[in-house]
Short mmCIF file of C-alpha atoms in Angstrom, two decimals:
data_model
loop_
_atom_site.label_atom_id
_atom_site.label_comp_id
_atom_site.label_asym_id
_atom_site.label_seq_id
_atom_site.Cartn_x
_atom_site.Cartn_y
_atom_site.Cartn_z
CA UNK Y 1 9.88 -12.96 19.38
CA UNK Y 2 12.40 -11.24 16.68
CA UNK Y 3 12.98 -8.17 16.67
CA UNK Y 4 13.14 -6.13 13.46
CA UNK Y 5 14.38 -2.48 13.84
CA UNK Y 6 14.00 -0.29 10.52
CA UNK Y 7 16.50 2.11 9.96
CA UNK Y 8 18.65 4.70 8.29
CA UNK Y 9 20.11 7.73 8.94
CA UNK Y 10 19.03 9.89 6.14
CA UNK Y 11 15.26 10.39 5.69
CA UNK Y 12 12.50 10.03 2.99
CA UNK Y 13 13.79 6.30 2.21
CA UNK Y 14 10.60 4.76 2.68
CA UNK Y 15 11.37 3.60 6.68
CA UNK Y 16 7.78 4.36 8.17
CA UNK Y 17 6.19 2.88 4.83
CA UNK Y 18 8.53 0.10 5.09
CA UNK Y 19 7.65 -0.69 9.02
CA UNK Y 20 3.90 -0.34 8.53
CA UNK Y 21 3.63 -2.40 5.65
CA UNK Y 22 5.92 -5.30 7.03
CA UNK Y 23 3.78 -5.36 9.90
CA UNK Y 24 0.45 -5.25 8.66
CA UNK Y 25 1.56 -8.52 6.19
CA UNK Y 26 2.95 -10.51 8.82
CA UNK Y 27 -0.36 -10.60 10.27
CA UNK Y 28 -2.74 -10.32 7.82
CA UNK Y 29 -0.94 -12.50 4.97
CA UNK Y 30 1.00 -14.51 7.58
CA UNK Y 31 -0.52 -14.50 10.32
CA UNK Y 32 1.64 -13.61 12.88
CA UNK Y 33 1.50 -12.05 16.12
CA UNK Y 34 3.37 -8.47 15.91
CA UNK Y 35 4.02 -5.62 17.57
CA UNK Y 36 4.88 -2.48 15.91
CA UNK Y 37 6.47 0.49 17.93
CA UNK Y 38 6.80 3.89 16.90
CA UNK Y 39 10.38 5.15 17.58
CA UNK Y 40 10.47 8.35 15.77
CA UNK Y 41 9.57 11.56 17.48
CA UNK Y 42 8.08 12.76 14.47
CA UNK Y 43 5.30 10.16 15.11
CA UNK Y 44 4.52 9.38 11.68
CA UNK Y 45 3.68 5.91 11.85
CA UNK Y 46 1.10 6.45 15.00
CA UNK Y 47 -0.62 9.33 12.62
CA UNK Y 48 -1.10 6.60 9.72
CA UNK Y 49 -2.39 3.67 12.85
CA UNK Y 50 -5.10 6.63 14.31
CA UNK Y 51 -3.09 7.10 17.84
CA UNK Y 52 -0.93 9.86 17.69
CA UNK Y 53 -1.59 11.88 20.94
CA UNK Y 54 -0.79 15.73 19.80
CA UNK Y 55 1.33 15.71 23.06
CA UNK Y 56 -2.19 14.97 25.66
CA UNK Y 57 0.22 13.01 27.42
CA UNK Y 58 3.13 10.80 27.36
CA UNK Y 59 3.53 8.66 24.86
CA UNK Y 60 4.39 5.09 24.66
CA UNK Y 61 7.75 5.26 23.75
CA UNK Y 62 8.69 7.76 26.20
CA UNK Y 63 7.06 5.91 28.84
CA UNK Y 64 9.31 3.26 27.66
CA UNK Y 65 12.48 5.34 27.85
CA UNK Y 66 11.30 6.08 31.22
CA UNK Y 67 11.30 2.17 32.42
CA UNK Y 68 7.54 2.25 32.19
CA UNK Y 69 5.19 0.00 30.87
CA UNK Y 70 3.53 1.51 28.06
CA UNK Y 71 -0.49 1.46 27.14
CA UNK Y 72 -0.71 0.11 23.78
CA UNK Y 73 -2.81 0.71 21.00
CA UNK Y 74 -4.90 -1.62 18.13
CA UNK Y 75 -4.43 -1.47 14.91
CA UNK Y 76 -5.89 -3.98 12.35
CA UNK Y 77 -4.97 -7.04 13.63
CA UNK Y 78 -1.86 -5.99 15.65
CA UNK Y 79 -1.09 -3.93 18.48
CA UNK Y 80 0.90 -0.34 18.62
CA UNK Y 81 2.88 1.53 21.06
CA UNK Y 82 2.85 5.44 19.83
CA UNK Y 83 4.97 8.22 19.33
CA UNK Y 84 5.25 12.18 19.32
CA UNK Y 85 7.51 14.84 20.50
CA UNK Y 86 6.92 13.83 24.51
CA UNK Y 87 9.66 10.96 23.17
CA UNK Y 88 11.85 13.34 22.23
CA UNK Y 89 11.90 14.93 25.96
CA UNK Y 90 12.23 11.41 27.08
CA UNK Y 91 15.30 11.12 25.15
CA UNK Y 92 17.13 14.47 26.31
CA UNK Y 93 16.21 13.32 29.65
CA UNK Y 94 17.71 10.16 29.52
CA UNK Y 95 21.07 11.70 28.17
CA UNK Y 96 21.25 13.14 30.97
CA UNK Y 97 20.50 10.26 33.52
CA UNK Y 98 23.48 9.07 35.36
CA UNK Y 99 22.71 5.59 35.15
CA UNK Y 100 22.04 3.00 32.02
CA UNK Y 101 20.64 4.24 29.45
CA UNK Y 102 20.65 1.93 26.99
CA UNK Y 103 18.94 -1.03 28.26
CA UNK Y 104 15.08 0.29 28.70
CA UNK Y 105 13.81 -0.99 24.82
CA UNK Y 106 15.54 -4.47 26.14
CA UNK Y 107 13.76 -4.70 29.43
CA UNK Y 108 10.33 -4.07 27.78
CA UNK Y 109 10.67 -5.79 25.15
CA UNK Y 110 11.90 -8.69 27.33
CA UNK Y 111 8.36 -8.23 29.44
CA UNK Y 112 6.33 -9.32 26.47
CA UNK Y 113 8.42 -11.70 24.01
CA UNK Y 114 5.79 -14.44 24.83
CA UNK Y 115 3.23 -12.31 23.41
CA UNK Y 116 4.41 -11.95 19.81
CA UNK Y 117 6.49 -13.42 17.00
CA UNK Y 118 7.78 -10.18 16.04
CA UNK Y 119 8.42 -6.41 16.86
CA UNK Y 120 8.64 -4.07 14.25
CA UNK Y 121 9.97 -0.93 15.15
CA UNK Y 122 10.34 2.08 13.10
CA UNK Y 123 13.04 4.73 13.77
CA UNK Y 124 14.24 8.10 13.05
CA UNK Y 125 17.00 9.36 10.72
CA UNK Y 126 19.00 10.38 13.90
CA UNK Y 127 21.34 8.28 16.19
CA UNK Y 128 19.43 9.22 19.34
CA UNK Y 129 18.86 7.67 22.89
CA UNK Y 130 15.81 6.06 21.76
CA UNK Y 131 17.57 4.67 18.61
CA UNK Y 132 20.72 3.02 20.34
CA UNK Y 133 18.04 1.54 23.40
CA UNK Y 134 16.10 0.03 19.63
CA UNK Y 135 19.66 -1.38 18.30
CA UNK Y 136 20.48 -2.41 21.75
CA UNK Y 137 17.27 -4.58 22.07
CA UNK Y 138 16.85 -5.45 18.36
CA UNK Y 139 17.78 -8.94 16.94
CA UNK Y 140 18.17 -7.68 13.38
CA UNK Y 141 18.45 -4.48 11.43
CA UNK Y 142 16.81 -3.36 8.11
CA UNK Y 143 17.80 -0.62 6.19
CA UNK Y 144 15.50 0.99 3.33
CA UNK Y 145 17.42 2.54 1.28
CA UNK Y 146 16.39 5.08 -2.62
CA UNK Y 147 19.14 5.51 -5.41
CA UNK Y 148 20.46 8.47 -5.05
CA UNK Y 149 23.73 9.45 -3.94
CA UNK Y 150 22.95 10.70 -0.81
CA UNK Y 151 21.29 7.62 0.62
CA UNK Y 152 23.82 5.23 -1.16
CA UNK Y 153 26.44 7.01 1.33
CA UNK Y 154 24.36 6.40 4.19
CA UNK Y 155 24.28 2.94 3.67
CA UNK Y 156 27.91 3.18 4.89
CA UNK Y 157 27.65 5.22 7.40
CA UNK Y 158 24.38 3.69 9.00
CA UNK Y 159 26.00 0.27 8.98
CA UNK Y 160 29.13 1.80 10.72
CA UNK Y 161 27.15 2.64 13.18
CA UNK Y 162 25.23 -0.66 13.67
CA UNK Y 163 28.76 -2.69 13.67
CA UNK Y 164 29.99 -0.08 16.41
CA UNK Y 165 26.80 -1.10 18.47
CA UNK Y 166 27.17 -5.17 18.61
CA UNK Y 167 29.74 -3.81 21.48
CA UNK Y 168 26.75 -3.61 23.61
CA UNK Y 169 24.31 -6.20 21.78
CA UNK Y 170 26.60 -8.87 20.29
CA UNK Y 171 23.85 -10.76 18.36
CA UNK Y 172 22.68 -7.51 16.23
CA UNK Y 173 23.06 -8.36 12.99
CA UNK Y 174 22.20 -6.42 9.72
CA UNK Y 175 19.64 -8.88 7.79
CA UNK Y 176 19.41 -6.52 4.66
CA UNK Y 177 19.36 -3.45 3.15
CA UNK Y 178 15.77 -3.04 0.85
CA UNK Y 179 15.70 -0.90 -1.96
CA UNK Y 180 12.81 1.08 -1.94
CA UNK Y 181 10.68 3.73 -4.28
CA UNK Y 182 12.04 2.28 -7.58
CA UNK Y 183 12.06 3.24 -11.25
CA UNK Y 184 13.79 2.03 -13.75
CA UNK Y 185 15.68 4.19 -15.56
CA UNK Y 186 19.60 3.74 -16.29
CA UNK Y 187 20.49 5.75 -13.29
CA UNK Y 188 18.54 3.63 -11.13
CA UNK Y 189 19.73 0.56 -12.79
CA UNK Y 190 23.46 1.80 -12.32
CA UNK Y 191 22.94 3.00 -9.14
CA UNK Y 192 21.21 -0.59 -7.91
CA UNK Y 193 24.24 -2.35 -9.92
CA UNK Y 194 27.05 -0.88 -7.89
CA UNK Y 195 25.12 -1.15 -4.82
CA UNK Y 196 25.20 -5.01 -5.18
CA UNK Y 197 28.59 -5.27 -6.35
CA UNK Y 198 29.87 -2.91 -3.35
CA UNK Y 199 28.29 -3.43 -0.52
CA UNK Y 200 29.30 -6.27 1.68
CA UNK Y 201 25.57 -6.75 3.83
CA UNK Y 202 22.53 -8.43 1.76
CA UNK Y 203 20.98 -6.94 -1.10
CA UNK Y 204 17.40 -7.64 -1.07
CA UNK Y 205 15.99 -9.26 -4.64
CA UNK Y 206 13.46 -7.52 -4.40
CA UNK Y 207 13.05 -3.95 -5.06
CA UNK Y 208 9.81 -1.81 -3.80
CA UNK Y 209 8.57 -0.19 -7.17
CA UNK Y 210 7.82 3.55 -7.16
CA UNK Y 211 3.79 3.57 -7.18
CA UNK Y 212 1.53 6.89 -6.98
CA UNK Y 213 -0.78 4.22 -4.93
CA UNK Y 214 1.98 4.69 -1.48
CA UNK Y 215 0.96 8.43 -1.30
CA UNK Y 216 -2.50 7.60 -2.05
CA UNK Y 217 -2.58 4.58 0.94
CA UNK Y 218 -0.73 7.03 3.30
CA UNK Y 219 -3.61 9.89 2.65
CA UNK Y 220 -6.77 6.83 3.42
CA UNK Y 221 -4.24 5.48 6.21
CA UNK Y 222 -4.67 2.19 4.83
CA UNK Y 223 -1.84 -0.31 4.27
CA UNK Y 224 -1.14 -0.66 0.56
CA UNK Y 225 -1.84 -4.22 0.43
CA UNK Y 226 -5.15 -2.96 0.96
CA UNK Y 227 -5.45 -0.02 -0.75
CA UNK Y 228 -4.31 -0.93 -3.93
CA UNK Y 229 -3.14 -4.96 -3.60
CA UNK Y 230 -2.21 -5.36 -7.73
CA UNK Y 231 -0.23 -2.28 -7.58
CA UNK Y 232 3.53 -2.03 -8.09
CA UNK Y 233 4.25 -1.39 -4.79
CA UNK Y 234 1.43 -4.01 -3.09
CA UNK Y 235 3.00 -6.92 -5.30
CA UNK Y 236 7.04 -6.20 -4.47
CA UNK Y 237 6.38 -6.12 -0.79
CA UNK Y 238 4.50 -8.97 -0.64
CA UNK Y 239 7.19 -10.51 -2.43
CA UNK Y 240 9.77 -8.72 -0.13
CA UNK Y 241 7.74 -10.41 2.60
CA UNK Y 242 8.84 -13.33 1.29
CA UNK Y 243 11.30 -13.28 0.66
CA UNK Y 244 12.47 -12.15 4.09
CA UNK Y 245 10.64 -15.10 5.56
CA UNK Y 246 12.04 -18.07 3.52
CA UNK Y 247 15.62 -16.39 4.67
CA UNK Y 248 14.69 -15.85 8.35
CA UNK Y 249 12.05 -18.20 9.21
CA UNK Y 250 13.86 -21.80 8.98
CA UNK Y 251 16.85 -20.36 11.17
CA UNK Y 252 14.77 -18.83 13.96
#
């Protein structure tokens, strides 16, 4: 199983849309076996699959946190482990535990590697507990990223704190950064030009084109593949798919 975690410290870059969509084409277009985890306590990405909790009880990912196995939900054709603000006591907990706490992501996710060919998990714009036990556990990172100033100097300070991290999991490695929500205009086309030229991790070919279809698919809760399959956004993450596959696939 490879583990993908989706990240970046600043948010509205398109991570949750990024993690859902990945998922639901590995296994729909691809047909692989995944896993997608909710990591955010904001619990976005459970809301859009149908199992957010509204607190009834603890979620997956806390149970996680807690060295517990979690129930999981379906979606689609893949399963879920949820989120919501029970992870986020979970998390202040754990800081406060005087043992490891950065290992619990690895031992679960060690339980059930059999199971799947990959784990998505999607994360929150804050270095938290629950995000180092992800990077800790996670065989690659991904980081969305818009064109804007703000989230171009994230990019450097997100991947500062990945590289710190391979002291405790030496074979995370950053396997792009994807450009997401794009128009072209000659900001953008500036903006995406010194990104390549600059930045020393992957650039992605493909960019995610801005399309009024992602807010529409995130209202129905449908992937966008499926909501709207010939629009902009459908067709560049299929091809961001992959694209991600012919780089991964023959070295895994």
């Amino acid at each position: 199983m490879k583990t993908i975690a989706v990240i970046n410290l600043k948010g509205g870059v398109g991570k949750t849309t990024t993690a859902i969509n990945m998922a639901t084409l590995l296994t729909e277009r691809h047909g692989k076996n995944v896993l997608l985890i909710d990591n955010d306590p904001q619990g976005n990405t459970s809301r859009f699959c149908g199992c957010y909790q509204y607190m009834a009880e603890t979620c997956g990912a806390a149970k996680i946190l807690k060295g517990c196995d979690p129930q999981k939900a379906e979606y689609r054709t893949m399963d879920i482990i949820n989120a919501d603000m029970t992870l986020l006591e979970a998390d202040n907990a754990l800081r406060a535990d005087t043992g490891r706490q950065d290992d619990k992501m690895k031992q679960y996710l060690q339980k059930v590697e059999d199971q799947y060919d990959y784990c998505i998990i999607d994360n929150p714009p804050a270095l938290l507990m629950c995000t180092v036990n992800v990077l800790c556990a996670a065989d690659e990172v991904i980081i969305p990223v818009t064109l804007d100033n703000w989230s171009l100097d994230g990019v450097e300070v997100v991947t500062e704190q990945i590289e710190a991290l391979k002291v405790l999991n030496k074979n995370l490695k950053i396997a792009g950064i994807l450009i997401t929500n794009y128009k072209k205009t000659p900001e953008n086309e500036a903006a995406q030009k010194w990104l390549r030229e600059n930045c020393r991790y992957k650039i992605y070919d493909t960019v995610i084109r801005r399309s009024d279809k992602i807010v529409e698919a995130t209202y129905y809760k449908n992937p966008i593949d499926t909501h709207s399959p010939k629009s902009a956004a459908a067709v560049t993450y299929r091809r961001f798919i992959n694209e991600y596959l012919d780089d991964t696939e023959g070295m895994w």
